[in-house]
GROMACS .gro file of C-alpha atoms in nm:
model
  274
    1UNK     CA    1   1.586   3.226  -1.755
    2UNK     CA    2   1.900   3.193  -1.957
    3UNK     CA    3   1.899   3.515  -2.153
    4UNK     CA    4   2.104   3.854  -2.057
    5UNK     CA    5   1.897   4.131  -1.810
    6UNK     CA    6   1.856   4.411  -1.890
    7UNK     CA    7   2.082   4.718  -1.718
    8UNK     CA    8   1.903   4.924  -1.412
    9UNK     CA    9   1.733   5.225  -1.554
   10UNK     CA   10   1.907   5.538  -1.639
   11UNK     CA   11   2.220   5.373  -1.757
   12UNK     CA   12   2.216   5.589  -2.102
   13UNK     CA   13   2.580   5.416  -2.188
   14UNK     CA   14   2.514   5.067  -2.112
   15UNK     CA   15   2.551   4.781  -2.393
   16UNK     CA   16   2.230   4.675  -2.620
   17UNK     CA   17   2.147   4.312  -2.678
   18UNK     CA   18   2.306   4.190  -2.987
   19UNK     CA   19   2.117   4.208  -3.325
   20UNK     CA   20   1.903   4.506  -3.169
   21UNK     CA   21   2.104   4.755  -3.257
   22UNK     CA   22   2.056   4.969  -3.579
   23UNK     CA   23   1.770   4.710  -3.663
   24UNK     CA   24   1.485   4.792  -3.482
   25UNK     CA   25   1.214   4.530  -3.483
   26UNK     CA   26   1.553   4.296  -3.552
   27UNK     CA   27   1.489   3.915  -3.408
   28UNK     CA   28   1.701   3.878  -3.102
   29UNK     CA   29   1.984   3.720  -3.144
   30UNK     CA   30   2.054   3.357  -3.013
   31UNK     CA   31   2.162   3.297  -2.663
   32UNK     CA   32   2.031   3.650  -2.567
   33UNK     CA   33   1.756   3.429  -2.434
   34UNK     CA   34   1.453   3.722  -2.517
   35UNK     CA   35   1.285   3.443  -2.745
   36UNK     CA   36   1.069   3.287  -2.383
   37UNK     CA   37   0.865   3.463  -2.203
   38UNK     CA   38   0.975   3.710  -2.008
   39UNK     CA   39   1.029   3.956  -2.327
   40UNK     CA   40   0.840   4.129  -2.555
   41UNK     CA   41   1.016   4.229  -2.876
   42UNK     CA   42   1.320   4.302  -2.979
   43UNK     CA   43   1.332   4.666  -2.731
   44UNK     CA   44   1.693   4.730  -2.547
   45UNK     CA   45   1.651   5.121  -2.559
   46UNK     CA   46   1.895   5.070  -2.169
   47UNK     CA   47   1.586   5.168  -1.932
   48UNK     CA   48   1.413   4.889  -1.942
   49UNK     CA   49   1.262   4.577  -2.132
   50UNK     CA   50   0.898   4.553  -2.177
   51UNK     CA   51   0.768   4.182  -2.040
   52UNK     CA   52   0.722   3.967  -1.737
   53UNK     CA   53   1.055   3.910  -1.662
   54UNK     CA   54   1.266   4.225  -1.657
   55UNK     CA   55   1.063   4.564  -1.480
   56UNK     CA   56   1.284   4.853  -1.372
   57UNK     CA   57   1.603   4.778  -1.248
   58UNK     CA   58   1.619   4.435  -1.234
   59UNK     CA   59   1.547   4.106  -1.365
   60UNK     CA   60   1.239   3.886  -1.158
   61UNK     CA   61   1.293   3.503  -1.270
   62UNK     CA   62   1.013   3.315  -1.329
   63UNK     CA   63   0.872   3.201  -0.988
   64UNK     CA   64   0.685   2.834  -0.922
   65UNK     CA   65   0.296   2.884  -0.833
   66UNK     CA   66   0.298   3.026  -0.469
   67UNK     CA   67   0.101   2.825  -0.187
   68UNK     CA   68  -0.198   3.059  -0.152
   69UNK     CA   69  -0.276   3.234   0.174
   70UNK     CA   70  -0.499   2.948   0.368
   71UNK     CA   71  -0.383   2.684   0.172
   72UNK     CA   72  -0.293   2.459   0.475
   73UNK     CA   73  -0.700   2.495   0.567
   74UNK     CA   74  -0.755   2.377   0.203
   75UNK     CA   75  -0.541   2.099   0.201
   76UNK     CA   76  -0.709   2.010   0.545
   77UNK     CA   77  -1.067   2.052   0.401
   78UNK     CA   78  -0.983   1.825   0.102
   79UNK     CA   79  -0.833   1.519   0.325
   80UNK     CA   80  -1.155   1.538   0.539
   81UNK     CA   81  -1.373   1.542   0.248
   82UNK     CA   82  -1.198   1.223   0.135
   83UNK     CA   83  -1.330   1.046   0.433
   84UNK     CA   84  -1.647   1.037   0.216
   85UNK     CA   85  -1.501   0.814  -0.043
   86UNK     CA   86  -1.691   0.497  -0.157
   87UNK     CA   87  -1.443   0.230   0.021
   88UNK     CA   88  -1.505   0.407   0.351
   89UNK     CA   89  -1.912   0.420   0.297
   90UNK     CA   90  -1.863   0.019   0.240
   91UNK     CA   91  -1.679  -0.017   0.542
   92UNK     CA   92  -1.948   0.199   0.733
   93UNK     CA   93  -2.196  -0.008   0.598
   94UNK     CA   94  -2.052  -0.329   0.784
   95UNK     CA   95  -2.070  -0.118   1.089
   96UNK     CA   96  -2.380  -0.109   1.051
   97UNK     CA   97  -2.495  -0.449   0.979
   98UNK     CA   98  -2.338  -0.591   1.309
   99UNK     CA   99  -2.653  -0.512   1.517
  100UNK     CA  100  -2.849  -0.616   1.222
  101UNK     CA  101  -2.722  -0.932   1.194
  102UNK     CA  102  -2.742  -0.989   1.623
  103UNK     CA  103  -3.102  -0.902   1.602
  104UNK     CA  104  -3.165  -1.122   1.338
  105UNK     CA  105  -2.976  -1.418   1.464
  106UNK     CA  106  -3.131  -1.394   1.788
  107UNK     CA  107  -3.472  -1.371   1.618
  108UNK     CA  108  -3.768  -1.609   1.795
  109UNK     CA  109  -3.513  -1.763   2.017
  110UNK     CA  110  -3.233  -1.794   1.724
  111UNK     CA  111  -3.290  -2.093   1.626
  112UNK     CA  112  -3.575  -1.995   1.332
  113UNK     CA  113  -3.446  -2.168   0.991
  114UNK     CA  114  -3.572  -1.854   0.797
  115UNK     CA  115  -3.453  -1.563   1.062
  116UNK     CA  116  -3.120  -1.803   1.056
  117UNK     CA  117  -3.088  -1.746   0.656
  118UNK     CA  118  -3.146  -1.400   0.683
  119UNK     CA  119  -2.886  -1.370   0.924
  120UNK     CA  120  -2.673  -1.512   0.695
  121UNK     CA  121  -2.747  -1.288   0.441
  122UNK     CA  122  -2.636  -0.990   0.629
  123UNK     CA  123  -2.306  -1.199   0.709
  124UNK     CA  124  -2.204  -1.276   0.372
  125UNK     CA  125  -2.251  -0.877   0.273
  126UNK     CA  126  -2.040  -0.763   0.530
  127UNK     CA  127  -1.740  -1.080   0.429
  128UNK     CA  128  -1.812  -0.936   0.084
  129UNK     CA  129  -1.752  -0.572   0.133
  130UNK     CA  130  -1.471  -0.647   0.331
  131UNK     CA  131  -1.318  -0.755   0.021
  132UNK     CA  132  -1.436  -0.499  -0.200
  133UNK     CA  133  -1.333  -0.196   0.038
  134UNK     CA  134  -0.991  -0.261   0.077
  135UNK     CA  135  -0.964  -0.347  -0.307
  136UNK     CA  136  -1.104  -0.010  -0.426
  137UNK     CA  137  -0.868   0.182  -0.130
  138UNK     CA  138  -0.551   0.040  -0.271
  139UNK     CA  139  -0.622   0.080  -0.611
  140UNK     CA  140  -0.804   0.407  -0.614
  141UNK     CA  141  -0.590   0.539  -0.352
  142UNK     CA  142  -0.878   0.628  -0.129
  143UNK     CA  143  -0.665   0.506   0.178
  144UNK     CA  144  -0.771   0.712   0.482
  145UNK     CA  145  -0.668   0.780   0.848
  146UNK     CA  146  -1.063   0.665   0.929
  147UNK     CA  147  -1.030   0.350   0.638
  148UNK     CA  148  -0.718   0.252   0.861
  149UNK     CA  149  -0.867   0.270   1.213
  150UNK     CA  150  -1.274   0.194   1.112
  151UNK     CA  151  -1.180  -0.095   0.848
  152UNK     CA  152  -0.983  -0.356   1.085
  153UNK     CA  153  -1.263  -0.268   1.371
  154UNK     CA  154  -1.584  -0.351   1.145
  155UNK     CA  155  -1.411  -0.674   1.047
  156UNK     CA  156  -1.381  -0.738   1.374
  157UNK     CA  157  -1.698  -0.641   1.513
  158UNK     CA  158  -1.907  -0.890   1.277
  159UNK     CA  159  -1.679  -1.171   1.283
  160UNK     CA  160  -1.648  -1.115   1.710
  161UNK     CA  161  -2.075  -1.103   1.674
  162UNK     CA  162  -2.100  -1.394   1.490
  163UNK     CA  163  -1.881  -1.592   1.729
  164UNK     CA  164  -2.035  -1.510   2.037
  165UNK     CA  165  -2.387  -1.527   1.975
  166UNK     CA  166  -2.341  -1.923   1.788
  167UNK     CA  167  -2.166  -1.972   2.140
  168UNK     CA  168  -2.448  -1.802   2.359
  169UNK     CA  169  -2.712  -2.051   2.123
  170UNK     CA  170  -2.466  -2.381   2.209
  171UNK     CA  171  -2.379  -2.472   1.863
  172UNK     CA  172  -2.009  -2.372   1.902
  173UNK     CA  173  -1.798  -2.430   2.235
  174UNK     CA  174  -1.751  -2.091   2.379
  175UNK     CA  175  -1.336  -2.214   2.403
  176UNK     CA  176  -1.361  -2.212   1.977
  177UNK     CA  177  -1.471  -1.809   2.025
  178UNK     CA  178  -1.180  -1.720   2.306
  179UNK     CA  179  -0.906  -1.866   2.082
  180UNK     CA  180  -1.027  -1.677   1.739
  181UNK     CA  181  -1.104  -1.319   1.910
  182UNK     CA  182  -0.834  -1.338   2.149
  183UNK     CA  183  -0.559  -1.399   1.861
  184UNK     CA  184  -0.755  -1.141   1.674
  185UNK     CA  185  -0.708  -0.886   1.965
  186UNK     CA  186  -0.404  -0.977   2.063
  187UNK     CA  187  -0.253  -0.893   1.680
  188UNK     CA  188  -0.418  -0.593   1.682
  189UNK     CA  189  -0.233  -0.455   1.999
  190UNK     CA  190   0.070  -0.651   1.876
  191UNK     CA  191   0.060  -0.417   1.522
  192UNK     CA  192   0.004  -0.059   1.762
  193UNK     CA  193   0.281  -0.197   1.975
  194UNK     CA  194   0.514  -0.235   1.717
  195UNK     CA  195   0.400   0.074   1.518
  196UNK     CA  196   0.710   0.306   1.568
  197UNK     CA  197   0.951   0.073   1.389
  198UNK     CA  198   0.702  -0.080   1.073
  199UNK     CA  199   0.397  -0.189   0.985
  200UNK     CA  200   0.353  -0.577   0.984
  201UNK     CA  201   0.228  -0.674   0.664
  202UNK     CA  202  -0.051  -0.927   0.594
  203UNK     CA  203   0.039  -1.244   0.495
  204UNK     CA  204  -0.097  -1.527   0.279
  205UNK     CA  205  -0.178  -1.745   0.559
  206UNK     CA  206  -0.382  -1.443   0.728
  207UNK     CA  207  -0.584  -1.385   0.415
  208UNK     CA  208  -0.658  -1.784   0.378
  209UNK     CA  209  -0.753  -1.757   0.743
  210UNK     CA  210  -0.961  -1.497   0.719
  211UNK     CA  211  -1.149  -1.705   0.416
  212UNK     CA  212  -1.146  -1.982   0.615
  213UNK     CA  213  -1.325  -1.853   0.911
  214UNK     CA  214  -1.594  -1.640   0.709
  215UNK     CA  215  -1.696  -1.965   0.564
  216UNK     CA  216  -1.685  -2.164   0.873
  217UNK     CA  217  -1.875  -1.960   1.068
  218UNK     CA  218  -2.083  -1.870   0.765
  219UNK     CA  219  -2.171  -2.223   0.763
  220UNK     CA  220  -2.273  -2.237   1.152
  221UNK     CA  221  -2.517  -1.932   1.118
  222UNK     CA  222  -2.690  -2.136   0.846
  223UNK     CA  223  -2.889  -2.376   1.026
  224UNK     CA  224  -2.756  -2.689   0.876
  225UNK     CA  225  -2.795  -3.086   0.914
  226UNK     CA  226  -2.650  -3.389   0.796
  227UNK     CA  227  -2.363  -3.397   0.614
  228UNK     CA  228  -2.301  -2.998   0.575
  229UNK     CA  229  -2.309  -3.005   0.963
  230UNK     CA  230  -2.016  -3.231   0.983
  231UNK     CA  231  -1.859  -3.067   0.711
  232UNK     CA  232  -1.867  -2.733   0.893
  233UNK     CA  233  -1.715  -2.920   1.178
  234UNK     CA  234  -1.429  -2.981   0.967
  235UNK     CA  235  -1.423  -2.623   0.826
  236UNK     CA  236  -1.412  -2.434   1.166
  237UNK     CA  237  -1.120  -2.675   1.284
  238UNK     CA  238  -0.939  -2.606   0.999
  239UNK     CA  239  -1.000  -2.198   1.091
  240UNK     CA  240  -0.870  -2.265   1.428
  241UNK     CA  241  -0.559  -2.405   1.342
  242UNK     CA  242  -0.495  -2.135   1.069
  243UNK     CA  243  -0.560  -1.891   1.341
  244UNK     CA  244  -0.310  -2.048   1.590
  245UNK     CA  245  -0.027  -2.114   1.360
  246UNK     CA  246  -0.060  -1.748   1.173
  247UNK     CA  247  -0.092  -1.586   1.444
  248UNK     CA  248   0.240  -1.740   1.578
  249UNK     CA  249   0.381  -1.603   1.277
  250UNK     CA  250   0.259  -1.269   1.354
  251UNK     CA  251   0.386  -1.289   1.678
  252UNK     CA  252   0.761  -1.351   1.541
  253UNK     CA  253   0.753  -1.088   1.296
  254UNK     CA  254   0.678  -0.820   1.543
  255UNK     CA  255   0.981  -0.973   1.735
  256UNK     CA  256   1.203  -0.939   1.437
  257UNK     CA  257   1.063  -0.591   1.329
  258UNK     CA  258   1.108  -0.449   1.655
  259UNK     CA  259   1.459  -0.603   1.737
  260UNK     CA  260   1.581  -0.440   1.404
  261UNK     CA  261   1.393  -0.089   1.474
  262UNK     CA  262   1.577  -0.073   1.746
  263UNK     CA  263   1.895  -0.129   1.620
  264UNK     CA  264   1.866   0.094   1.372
  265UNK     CA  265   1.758   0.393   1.623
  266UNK     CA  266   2.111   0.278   1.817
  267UNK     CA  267   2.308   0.294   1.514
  268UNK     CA  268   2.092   0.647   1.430
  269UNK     CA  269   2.185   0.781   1.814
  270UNK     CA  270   2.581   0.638   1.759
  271UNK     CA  271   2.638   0.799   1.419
  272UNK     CA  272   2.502   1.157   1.534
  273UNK     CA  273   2.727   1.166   1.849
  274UNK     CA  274   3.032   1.062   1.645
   0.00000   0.00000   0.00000
């Protein structure tokens, strides 16, 4: 408040605000700074001004809205409710279909054309709402603690499913499933492990992995012949490689974020002793 307080109470001799005096009811005059709120009127009788700002023998200056009592709990309350948001339900949802889509693949010995479909069905939704719920996080900022942990884990979990039940059937070496789900592991610990210093982020060649095996191995749950069989050959060796050489480039950027988190902590540590 930029105006001029008003003296404590009792002091009979003190000086009125300008333009009050002689005038009563007289606008204040400019810079006094009674104009906001705060003041009411023109009254400068030397007890006291009538408003929000000035009481008894001092001025109180407006104040910012106070954090009511409990408000932590509130704020605590609202960021749990938030795990309820519809990118997280999505990302339940794949959770879900993973034993779904084993006990349909497995269905009358897992090798039934329609049972086979069907399992491909519950595939593609799952590679589809993996799209969708990270989409709708970002832009909607529905990012959560539980989106964070539960998202990377469902992706996992059906892709990890897929693999090892078209191995336990024989249509795809079991040495094809150790190389995808161990690199896919083996990042995941790599990103915790490097944590403290950054978050890795994901690159172009992950995400065109990522296609690359949901249509591969899309293509393997469908039971297909002829030329789409071969084709799928091609598809899944393509995957591999994309998983080899990206995650080799995973691998050196959590060498060069870590090597520079720590020199940065050194040159943190030198600068406070000096």
């Amino acid at each position: 408040m930029t105006g001029v307080p008003a003296p404590a109470a009792g002091g009979s001799g003190a000086p009125r605000t300008r333009g009050a005096a002689g005038a009563p009811g007289a606008p204040d005059a400019p810079g006094a700074g009674n104009s906001g709120p705060g003041f009411s009127g023109t009254s400068a009788s030397g007890t006291s001004a009538s408003g929000t700002g000035v009481s008894g023998a001092g001025v109180s200056g407006p104040q910012g809205p106070k954090t009511p009592r409990g408000g932590k709990l509130i704020d605590a309350a609202v960021n749990q409710a938030s795990v309820w948001n519809v990118a997280n339900l999505l990302t339940m949802l794949r959770l879900v279909l993973v034993p779904g889509f084993v006990a349909l693949m497995l269905a009358d010995g897992g090798y039934d054309p329609v049972w086979r479909a069907w399992a491909w069905a519950a595939f593609a939704v799952a590679m589809i709402t993996d799209v969708f719920d990270g989409h709708l996080a970002r832009t909607y900022n529905l990012v959560t603690d539980f989106g964070k942990i539960a998202d990377p884990i469902a992706d996992k979990a059906i892709m990890g499913a897929a693999l090892i039940c078209l191995s336990y059937l024989g249509d795809l070496p079991w040495w094809v499933t150790g190389v995808i789900l161990g690199r896919e592991l083996g990042i995941t610990l790599l990103r915790f492990w490097v944590i403290r210093y950054g978050v890795i982020p994901a690159s172009r060649g992950g995400k065109l992995k990522t296609l690359t095996q949901g249509i591969a191995v899309g293509m393997y749950v469908l039971a297909l012949t002829g030329p789409l069989a071969t084709l799928r050959f091609w598809v899944m060796a393509g995957a591999v490689a994309l998983t080899v050489v990206t995650g080799a480039d995973y691998v050196r950027q959590a060498i060069v974020l870590r090597r520079e988190g720590m020199a940065e902590r050194k040159a943190a540590a030198e600068e406070a002793e000096a």
